[in-house]
Short mmCIF file of C-alpha atoms and ligand atoms in Angstrom, two decimals:
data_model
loop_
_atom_site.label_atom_id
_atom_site.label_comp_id
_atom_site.label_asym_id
_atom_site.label_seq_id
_atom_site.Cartn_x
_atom_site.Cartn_y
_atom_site.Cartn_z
CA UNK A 55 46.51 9.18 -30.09
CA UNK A 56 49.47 9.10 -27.95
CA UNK A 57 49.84 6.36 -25.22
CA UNK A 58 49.18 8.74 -22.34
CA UNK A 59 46.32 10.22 -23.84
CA UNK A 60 43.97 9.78 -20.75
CA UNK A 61 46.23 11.65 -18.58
CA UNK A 62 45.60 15.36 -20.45
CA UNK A 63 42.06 14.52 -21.17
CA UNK A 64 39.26 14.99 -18.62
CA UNK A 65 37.23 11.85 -19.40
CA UNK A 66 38.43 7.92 -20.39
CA UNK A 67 36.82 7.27 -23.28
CA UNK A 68 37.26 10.18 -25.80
CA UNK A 69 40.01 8.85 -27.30
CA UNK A 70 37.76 7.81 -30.60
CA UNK A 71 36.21 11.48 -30.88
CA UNK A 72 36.88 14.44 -32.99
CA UNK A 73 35.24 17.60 -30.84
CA UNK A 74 34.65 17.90 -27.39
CA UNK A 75 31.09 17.53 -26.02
CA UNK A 76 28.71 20.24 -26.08
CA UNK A 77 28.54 21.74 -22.80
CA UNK A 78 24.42 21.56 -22.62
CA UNK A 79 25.02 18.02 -23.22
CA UNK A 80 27.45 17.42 -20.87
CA UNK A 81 24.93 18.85 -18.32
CA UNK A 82 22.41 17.12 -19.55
CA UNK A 83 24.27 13.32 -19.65
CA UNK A 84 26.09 13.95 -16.35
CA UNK A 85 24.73 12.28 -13.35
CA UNK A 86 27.97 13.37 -10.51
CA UNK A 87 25.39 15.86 -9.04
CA UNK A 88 23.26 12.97 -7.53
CA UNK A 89 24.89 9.78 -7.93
CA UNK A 90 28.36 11.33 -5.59
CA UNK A 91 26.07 9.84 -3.14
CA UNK A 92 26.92 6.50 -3.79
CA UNK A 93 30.82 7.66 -3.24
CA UNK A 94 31.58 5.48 -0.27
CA UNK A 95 29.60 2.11 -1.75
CA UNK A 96 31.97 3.21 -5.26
CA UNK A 97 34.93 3.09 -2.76
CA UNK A 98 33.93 -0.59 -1.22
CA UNK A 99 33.15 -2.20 -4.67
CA UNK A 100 36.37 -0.70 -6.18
CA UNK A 101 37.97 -2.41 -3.53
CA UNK A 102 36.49 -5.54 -3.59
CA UNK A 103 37.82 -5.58 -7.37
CA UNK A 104 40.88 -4.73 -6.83
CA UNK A 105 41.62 -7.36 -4.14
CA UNK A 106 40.48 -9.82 -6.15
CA UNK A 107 42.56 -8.83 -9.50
CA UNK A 108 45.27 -9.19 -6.84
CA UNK A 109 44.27 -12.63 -5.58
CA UNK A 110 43.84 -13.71 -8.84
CA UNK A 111 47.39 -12.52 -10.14
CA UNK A 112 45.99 -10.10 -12.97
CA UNK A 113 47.29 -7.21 -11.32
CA UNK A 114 50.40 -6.98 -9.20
CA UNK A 115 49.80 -6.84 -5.11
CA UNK A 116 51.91 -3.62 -5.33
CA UNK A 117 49.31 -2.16 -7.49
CA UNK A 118 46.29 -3.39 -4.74
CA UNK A 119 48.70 -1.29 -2.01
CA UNK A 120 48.47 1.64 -3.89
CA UNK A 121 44.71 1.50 -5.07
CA UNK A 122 43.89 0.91 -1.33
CA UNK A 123 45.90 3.49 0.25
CA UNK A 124 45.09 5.92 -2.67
CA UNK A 125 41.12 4.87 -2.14
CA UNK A 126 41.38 5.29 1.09
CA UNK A 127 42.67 8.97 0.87
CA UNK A 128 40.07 9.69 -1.62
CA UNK A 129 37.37 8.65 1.10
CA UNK A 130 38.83 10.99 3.59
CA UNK A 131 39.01 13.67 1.29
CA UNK A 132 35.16 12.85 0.59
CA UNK A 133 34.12 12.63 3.98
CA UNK A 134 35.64 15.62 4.83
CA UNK A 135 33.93 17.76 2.18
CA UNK A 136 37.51 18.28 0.47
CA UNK A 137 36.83 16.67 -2.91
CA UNK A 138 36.47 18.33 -6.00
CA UNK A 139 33.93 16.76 -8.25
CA UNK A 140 34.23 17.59 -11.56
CA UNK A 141 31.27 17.96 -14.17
CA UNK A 142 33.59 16.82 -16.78
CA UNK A 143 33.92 13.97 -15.25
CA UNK A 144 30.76 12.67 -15.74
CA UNK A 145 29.96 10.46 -12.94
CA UNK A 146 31.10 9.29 -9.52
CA UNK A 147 32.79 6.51 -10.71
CA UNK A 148 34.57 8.39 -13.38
CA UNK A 149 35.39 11.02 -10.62
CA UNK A 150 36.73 8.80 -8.24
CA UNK A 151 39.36 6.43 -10.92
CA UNK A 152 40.78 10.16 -12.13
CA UNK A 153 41.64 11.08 -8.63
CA UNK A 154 42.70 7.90 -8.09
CA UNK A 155 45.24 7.79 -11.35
CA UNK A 156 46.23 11.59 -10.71
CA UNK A 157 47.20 10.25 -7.28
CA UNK A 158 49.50 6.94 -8.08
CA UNK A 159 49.59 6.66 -11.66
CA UNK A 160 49.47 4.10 -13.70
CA UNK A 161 48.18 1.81 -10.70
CA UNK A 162 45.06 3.65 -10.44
CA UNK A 163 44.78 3.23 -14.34
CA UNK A 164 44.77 -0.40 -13.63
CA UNK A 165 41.64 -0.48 -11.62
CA UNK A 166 39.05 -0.63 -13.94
CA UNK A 167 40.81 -4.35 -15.57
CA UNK A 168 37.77 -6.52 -15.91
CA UNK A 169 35.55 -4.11 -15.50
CA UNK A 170 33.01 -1.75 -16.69
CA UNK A 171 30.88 1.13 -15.36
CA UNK A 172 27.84 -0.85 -15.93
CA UNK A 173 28.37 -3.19 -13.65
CA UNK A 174 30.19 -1.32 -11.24
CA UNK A 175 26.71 1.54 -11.05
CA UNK A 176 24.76 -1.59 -10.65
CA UNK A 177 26.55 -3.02 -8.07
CA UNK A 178 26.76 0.57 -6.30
CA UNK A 179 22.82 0.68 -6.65
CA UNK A 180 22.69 -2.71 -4.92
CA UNK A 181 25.01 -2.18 -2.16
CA UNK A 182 23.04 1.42 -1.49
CA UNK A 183 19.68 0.16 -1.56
CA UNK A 184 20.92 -2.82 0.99
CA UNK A 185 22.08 -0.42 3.43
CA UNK A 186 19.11 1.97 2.87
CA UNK A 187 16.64 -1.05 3.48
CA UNK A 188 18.36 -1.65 6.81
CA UNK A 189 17.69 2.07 7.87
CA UNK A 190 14.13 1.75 6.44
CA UNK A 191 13.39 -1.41 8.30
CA UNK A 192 15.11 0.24 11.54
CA UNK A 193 12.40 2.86 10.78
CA UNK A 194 9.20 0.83 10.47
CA UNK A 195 10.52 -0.62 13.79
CA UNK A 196 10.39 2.64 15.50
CA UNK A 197 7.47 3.87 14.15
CA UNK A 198 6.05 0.80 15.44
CA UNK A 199 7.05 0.67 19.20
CA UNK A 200 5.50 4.31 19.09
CA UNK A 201 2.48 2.29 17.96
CA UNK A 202 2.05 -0.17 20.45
CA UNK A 203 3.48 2.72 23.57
CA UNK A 204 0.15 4.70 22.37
CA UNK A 205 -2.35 1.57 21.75
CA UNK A 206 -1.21 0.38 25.03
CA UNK A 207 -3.17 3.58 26.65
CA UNK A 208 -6.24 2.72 24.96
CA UNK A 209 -6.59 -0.97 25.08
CA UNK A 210 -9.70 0.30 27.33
CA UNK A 211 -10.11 3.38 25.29
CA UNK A 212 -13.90 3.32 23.29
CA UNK A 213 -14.35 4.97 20.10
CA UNK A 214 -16.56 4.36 16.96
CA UNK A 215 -15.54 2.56 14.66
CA UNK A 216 -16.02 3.53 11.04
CA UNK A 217 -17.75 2.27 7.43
CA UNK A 218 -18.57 4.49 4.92
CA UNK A 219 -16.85 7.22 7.49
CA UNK A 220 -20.56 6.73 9.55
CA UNK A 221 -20.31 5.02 12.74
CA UNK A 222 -20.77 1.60 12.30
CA UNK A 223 -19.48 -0.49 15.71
CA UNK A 224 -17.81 0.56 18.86
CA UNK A 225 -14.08 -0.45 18.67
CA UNK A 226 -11.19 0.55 21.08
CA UNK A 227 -8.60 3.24 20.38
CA UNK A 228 -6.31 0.75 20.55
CA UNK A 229 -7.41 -1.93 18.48
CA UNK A 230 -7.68 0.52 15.68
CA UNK A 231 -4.25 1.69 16.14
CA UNK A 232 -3.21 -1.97 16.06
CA UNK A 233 -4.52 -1.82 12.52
CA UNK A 234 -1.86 0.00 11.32
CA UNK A 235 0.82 -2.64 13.79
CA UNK A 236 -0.45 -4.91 11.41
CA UNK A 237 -0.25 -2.99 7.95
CA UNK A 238 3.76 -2.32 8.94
CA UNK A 239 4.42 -5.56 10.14
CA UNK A 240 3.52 -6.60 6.68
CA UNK A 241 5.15 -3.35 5.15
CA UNK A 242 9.09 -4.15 7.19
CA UNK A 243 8.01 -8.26 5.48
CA UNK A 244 7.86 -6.64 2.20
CA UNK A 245 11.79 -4.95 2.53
CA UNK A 246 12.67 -8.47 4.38
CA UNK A 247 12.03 -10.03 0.95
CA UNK A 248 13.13 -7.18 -1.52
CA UNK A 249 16.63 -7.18 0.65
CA UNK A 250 17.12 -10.53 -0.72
CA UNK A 251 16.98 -10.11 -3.90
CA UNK A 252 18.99 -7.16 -3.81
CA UNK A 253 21.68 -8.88 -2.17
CA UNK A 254 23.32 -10.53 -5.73
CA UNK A 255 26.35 -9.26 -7.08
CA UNK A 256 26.79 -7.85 -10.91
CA UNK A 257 30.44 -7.05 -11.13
CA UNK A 258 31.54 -9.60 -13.66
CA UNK A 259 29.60 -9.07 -15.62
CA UNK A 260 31.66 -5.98 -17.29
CA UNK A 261 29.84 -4.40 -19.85
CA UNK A 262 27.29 -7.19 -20.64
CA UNK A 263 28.91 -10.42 -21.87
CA UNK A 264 31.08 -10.64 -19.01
CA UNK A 265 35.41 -10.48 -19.11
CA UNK A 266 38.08 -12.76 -20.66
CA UNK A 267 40.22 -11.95 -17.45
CA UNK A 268 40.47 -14.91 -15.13
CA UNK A 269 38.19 -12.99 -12.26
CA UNK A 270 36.85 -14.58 -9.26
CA UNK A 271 33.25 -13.46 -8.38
CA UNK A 272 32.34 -15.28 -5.68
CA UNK A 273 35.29 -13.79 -4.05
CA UNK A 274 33.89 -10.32 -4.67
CA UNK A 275 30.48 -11.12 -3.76
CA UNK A 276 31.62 -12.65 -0.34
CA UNK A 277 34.06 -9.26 0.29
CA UNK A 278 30.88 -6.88 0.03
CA UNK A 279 28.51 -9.45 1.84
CA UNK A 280 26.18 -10.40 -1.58
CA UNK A 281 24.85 -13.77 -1.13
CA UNK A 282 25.88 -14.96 -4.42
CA UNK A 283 26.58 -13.44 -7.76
CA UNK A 284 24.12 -12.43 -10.72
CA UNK A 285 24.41 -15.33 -13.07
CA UNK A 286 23.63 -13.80 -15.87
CA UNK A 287 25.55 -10.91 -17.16
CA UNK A 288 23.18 -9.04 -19.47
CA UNK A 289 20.49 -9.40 -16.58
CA UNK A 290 23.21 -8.04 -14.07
CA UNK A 291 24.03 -4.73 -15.94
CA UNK A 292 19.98 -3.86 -17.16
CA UNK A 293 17.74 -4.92 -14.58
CA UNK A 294 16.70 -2.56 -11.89
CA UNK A 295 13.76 -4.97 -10.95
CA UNK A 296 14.86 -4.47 -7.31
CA UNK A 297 14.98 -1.00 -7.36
CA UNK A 298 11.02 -0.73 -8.43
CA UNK A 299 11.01 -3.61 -6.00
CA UNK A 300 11.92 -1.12 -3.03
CA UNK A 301 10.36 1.56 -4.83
CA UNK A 302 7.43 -0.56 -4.87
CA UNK A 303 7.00 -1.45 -1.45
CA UNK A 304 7.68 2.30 -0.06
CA UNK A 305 4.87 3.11 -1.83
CA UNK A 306 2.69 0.67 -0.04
CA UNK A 307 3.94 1.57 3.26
CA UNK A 308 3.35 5.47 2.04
CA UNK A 309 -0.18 4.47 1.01
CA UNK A 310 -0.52 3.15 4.40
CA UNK A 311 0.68 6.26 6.51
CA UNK A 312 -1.26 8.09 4.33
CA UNK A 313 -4.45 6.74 5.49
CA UNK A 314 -3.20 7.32 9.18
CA UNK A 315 -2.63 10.52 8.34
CA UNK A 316 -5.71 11.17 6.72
CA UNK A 317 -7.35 9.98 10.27
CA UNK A 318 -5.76 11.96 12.01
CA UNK A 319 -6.64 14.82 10.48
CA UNK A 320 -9.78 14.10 10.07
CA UNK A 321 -9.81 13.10 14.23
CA UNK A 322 -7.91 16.49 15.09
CA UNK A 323 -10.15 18.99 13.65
CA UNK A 324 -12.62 20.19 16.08
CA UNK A 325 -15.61 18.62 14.55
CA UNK A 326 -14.03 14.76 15.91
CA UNK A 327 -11.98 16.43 18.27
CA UNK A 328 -10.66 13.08 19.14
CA UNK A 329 -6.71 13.84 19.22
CA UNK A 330 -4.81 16.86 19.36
CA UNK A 331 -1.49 16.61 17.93
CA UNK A 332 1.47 18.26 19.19
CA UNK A 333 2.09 21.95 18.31
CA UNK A 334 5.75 20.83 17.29
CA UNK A 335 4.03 19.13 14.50
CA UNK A 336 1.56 21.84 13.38
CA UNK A 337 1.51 25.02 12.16
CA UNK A 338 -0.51 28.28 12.47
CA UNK A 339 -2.03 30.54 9.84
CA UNK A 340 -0.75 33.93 8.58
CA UNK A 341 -4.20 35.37 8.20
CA UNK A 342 -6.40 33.14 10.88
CA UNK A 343 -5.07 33.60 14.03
CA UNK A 344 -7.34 30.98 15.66
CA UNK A 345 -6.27 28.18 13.00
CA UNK A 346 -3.72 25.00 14.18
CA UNK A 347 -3.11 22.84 11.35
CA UNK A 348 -2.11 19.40 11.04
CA UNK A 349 0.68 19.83 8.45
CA UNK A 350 3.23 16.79 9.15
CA UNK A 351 -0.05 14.53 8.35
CA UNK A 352 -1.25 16.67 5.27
CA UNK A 353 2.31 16.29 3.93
CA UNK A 354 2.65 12.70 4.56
CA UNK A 355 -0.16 12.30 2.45
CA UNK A 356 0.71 14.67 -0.27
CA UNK A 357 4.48 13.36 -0.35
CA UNK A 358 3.05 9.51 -0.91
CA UNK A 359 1.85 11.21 -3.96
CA UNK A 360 5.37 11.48 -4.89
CA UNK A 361 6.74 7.77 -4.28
CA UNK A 362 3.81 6.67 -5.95
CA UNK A 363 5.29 8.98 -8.71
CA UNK A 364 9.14 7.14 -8.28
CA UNK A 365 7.37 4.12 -8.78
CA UNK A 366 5.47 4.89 -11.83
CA UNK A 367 8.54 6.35 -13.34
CA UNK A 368 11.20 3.37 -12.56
CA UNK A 369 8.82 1.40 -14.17
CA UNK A 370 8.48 3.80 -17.08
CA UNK A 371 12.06 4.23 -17.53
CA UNK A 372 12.33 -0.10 -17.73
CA UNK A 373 9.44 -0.66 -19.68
CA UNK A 374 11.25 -0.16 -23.26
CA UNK A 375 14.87 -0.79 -23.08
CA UNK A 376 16.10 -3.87 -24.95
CA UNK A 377 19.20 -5.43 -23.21
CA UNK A 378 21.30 -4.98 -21.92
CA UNK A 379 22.73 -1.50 -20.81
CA UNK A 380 21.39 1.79 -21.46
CA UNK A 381 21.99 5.12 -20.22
CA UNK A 382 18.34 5.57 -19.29
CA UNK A 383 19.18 3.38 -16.40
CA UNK A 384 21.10 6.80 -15.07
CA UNK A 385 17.77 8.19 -14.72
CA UNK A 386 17.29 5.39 -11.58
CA UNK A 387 18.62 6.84 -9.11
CA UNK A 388 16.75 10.36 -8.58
CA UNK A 389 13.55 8.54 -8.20
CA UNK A 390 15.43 6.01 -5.89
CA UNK A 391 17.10 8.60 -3.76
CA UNK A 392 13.36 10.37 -3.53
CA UNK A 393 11.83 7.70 -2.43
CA UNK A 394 14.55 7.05 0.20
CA UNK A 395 14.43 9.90 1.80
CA UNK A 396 11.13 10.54 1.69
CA UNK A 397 10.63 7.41 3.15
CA UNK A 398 13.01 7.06 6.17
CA UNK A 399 12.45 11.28 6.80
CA UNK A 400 8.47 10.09 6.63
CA UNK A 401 8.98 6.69 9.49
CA UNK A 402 11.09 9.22 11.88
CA UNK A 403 8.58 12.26 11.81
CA UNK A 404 5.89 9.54 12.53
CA UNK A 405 7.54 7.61 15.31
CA UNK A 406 8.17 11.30 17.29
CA UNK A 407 4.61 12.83 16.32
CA UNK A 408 2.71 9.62 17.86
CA UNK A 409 4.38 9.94 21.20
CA UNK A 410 2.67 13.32 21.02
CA UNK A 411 -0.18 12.21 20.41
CA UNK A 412 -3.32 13.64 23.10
CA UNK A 413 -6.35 11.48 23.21
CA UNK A 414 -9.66 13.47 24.03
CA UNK A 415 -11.64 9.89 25.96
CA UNK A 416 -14.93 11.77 26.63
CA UNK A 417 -15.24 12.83 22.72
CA UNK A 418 -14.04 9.40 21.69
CA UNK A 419 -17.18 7.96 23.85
CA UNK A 420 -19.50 10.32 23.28
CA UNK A 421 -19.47 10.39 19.89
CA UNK A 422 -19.52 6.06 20.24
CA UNK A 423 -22.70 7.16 21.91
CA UNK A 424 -24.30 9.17 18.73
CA UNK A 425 -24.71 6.85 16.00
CA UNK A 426 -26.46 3.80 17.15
CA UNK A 427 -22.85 2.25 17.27
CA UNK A 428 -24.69 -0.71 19.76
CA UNK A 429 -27.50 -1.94 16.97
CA UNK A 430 -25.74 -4.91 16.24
CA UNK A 431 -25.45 -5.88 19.52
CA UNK A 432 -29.23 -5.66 19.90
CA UNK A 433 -29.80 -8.09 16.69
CA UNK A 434 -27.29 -10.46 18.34
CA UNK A 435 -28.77 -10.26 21.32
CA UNK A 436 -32.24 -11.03 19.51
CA UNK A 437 -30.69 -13.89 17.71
CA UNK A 438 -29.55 -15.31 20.99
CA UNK A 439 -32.75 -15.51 22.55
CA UNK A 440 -33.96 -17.49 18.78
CA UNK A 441 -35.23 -14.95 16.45
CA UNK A 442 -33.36 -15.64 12.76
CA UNK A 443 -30.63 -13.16 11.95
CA UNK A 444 -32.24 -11.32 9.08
CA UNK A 445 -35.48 -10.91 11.43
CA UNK A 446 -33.87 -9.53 14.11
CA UNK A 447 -31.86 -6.89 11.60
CA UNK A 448 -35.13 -5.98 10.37
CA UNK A 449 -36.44 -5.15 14.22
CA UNK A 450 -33.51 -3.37 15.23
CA UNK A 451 -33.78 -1.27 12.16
CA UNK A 452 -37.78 -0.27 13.02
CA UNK A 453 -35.95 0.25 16.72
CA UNK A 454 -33.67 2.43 15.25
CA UNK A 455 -36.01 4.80 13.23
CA UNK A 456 -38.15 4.82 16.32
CA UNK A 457 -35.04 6.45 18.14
CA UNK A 458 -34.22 8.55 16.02
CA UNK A 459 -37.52 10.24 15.48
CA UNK A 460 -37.74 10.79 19.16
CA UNK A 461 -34.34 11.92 19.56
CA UNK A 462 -32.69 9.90 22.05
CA UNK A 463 -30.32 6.81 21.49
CA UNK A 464 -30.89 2.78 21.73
CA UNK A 465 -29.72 2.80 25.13
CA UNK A 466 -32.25 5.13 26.66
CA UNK A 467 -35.55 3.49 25.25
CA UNK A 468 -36.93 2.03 28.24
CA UNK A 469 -37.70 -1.98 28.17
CA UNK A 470 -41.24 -1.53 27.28
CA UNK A 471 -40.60 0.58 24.21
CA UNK A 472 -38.45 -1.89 22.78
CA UNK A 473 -40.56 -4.36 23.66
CA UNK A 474 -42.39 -3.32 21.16
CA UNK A 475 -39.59 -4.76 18.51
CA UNK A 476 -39.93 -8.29 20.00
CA UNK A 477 -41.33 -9.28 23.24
CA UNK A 478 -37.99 -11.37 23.79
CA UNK A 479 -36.51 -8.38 25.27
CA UNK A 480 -36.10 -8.73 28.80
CA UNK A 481 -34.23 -6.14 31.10
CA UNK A 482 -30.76 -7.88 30.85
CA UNK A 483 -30.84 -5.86 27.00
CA UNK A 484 -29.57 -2.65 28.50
CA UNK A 485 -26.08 -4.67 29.04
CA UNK A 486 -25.67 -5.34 25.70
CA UNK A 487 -26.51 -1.64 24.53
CA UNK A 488 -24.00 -0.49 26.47
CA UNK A 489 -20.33 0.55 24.56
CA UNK A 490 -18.45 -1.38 27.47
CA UNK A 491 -20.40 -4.23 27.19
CA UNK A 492 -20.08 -3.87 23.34
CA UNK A 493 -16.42 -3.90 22.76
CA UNK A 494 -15.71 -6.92 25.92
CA UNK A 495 -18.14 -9.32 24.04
CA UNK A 496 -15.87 -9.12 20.71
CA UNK A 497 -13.80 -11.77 22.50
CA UNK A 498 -11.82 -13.60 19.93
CA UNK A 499 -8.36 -12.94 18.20
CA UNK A 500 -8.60 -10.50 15.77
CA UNK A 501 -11.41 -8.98 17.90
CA UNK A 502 -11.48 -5.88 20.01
CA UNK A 503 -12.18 -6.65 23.31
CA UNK A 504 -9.47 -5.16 25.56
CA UNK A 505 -8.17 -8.58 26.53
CA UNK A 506 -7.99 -9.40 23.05
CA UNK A 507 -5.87 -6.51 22.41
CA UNK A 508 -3.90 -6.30 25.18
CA UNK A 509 -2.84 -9.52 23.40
CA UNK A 510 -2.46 -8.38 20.36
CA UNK A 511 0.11 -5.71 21.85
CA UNK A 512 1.89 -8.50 23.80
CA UNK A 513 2.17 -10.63 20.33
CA UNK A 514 3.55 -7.51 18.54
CA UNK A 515 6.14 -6.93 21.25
CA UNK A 516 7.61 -10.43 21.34
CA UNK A 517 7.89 -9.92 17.12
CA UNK A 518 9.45 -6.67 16.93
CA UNK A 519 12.19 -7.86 19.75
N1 LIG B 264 26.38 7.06 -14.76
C1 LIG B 264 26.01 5.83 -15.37
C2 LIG B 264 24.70 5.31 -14.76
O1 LIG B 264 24.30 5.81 -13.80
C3 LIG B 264 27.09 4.84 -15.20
C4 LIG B 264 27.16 3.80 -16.28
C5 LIG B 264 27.51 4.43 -17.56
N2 LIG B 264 27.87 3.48 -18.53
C6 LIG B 264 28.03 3.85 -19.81
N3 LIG B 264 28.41 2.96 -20.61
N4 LIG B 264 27.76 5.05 -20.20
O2 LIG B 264 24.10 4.40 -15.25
#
């Protein structure tokens, strides 16, 4: 081979073979249709190198002037839509060093000293998925002001509250909307903790064993921000544990807006009739002209189908590969990129369709009213004026059946019918049967008395600012 081989050849490391690649298989190993995305994170670790070769005297400062100014043209030419990428090429990082060399020669060539395209994809994952978790946790945030703006409405708001989908207790809009406060708050603690473990640098580690050349990491790792470097190389080039980390934890929060959206559905057809959701967020029906349907919250819960898919394949794709390196680690990033904008499309849709969000009070109440939602309250009551819990249960029950066979609800049995439970009853009962009176006596944190979660929204305010 002559000494200038790489400069009539498309790729860098064909050199040692006798035929060209096949062009299925080119198609089929390349990755530059979907990892270009990680161009400008490419640009910023290349740089980071390159500085430090510099710093450390294994490359000349000249050289760093040229692969900056030449890097920095190449980013311009990215940005503005101007750069060719080239199947041949392979990759983006591949993509980016030819453009490079073709633009300042043998300085560009020069780059990849000390280095290998394992750890350079690893640390472009890294420094990706750091700035992608900011934007996701920016997300839960604004998903969750839209939270507390519409639980705010309804910290007086009665509903009934669910088990088994039949009404169970009266609860306020509010403190079930707080429900789902909670389940993000937990969600945005999840990304807190993945973000930290994402932020470790792998260059270094070159191909696996690490480099002869007198590199300084920690100089790196403090250039892009890392908090330290991966101190082990073979780890640093084959784990993706933080990918199915994040992968992991979108899921969750998925699963999570996936039961909200399976409530509201449920609470904007016309049978609840609790909500009505914005038409911006609905569409009609090409044959029933009457129909509105909820399809941002049907897809919401269809597309967690697909993170929960990511996730099953990153872990998949880990679950055989010996170390350290191998090319099935390419196969990261689709799932990755899926889940990312799935995810942060997902928290903006939500945050918008919650502010238009209609809340039907009278069908909240009245269907509070239905289903018995105050028997509890009568067996606490009981048990307050002495009769043991499981006795008093077993009254309200007989109470119950009573109503129902005549039709009507606790509430309008007068005093001497229910006396007939337990002569305890006295005519201060009919405060406890009431929804009102219901929901205020659920006084405790946690609980969903208004004051308690007018609270609760004051608590989640001070957190979020
Ligand atoms: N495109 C590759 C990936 O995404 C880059 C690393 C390739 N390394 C190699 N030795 N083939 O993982």
């Amino acid at each position: 081979m002559p000494k200038n081989s790489l400069d009539k050849k498309a790729n860098s490391w064909s050199g040692r073979f006798s035929e060209p690649v096949a062009e299925l298989v080119k198609k089929y190993t390349a990755s530059v249709d979907f990892d270009k995305r990680f161009a400008e994170f490419d640009i910023q670790g290349s740089l980071a190198h390159a500085q430090m070769l510099g710093a450390q005297g294994i490359i000349s400062n000249k050289d760093v002037g040229a692969i900056e100014k030449g890097l920095a043209e190449i980013l311009a030419e990215i940005q503005a839509g101007k750069f060719e990428w080239s199947l041949d090429l392979e990759d983006v990082h591949l993509n980016i060093e030819k453009r490079l060399t073709d633009k300042i020669g043998d300085a560009g060539k020069r780059l990849h000293t000390g280095r290998s395209r394992n750890d350079q994809v690893a640390t472009d994952v890294r420094l990706w998925l750091r700035a992608t978790t900011d934007d996701v946790l920016a997300g839960i945030r604004k998903l969750q002001t839209s939270i507390l703006d519409l639980a705010e409405q309804h910290t007086d708001t009665i509903m009934p509250g669910f088990t088994h989908l039949q009404v169970a207790q009266p609860v306020t809009f509010g403190h079930h909307l707080m429900a789902y406060f909670e389940m993000l708050k937990r969600d945005a603690a999840r990304f807190v903790d993945c973000r930290k473990r994402i932020n470790y640098l792998p260059l270094g580690a070159a191909a696996l064993a690490g480099t002869s050349y007198p590199i300084n990491r920690e100089l790196v790792a403090k250039t892009l921000g890392f908090d330290g470097v991966c101190e082990n190389s073979l780890d640093a080039v084959s784990d993706r544990d933080f990918a199915i980390e994040f992968t992991a934890a979108s899921a969750i929060l998925m699963t999570h807006l996936s039961r909200f959206s399976e409530e509201l559905i449920l609470w904007s057809s016309p049978r609840f009739a609790f909500i009505d959701i914005a038409d911006r967020f609905c569409t009609g029906s090409s044959i029933m002209p009457q129909k509105k349907n909820p399809d941002v919250p049907e897809l919401v819960r269809g597309k967690t189908g697909r993170v929960n898919g990511n996730l099953v394949a990153l872990l998949t794709l880990m679950k055989g590969q010996p170390l350290a390196y191998n090319k099935d680690n390419q196969e990261d990033k689709e799932p990755l990129f899926d889940t990312a904008d799935t995810l942060l499309m997902t928290l903006e849709i939500y945050a918008d369709m919650l502010r238009g969000i209609q809340v039907n009070k009278a069908n909240m109440q009245q269907a509070a009213l239905e289903g018995f939602a105050t028997a509890t309250d009568l067996a606490d009551y009981l048990v307050k004026k002495g009769m043991p819990f499981r006795d008093a249960h077993e009254a309200v029950a007989l109470a119950v059946k009573h109503a129902i066979k005549k039709g009507s609800d606790l509430a309008d049995l007068s005093l001497k019918e229910l006396q007939q439970f337990s002569n305890t009853i006295s005519d201060d009962v009919f405060k406890v049967l009431t929804l009102a009176g219901s929901v205020a006596s659920r006084n405790h944190i946690g609980g969903t008395a208004p004051i308690q979660v007018k609270q609760a929204i004051k608590r989640a305010r001070k957190v979020l600012n």
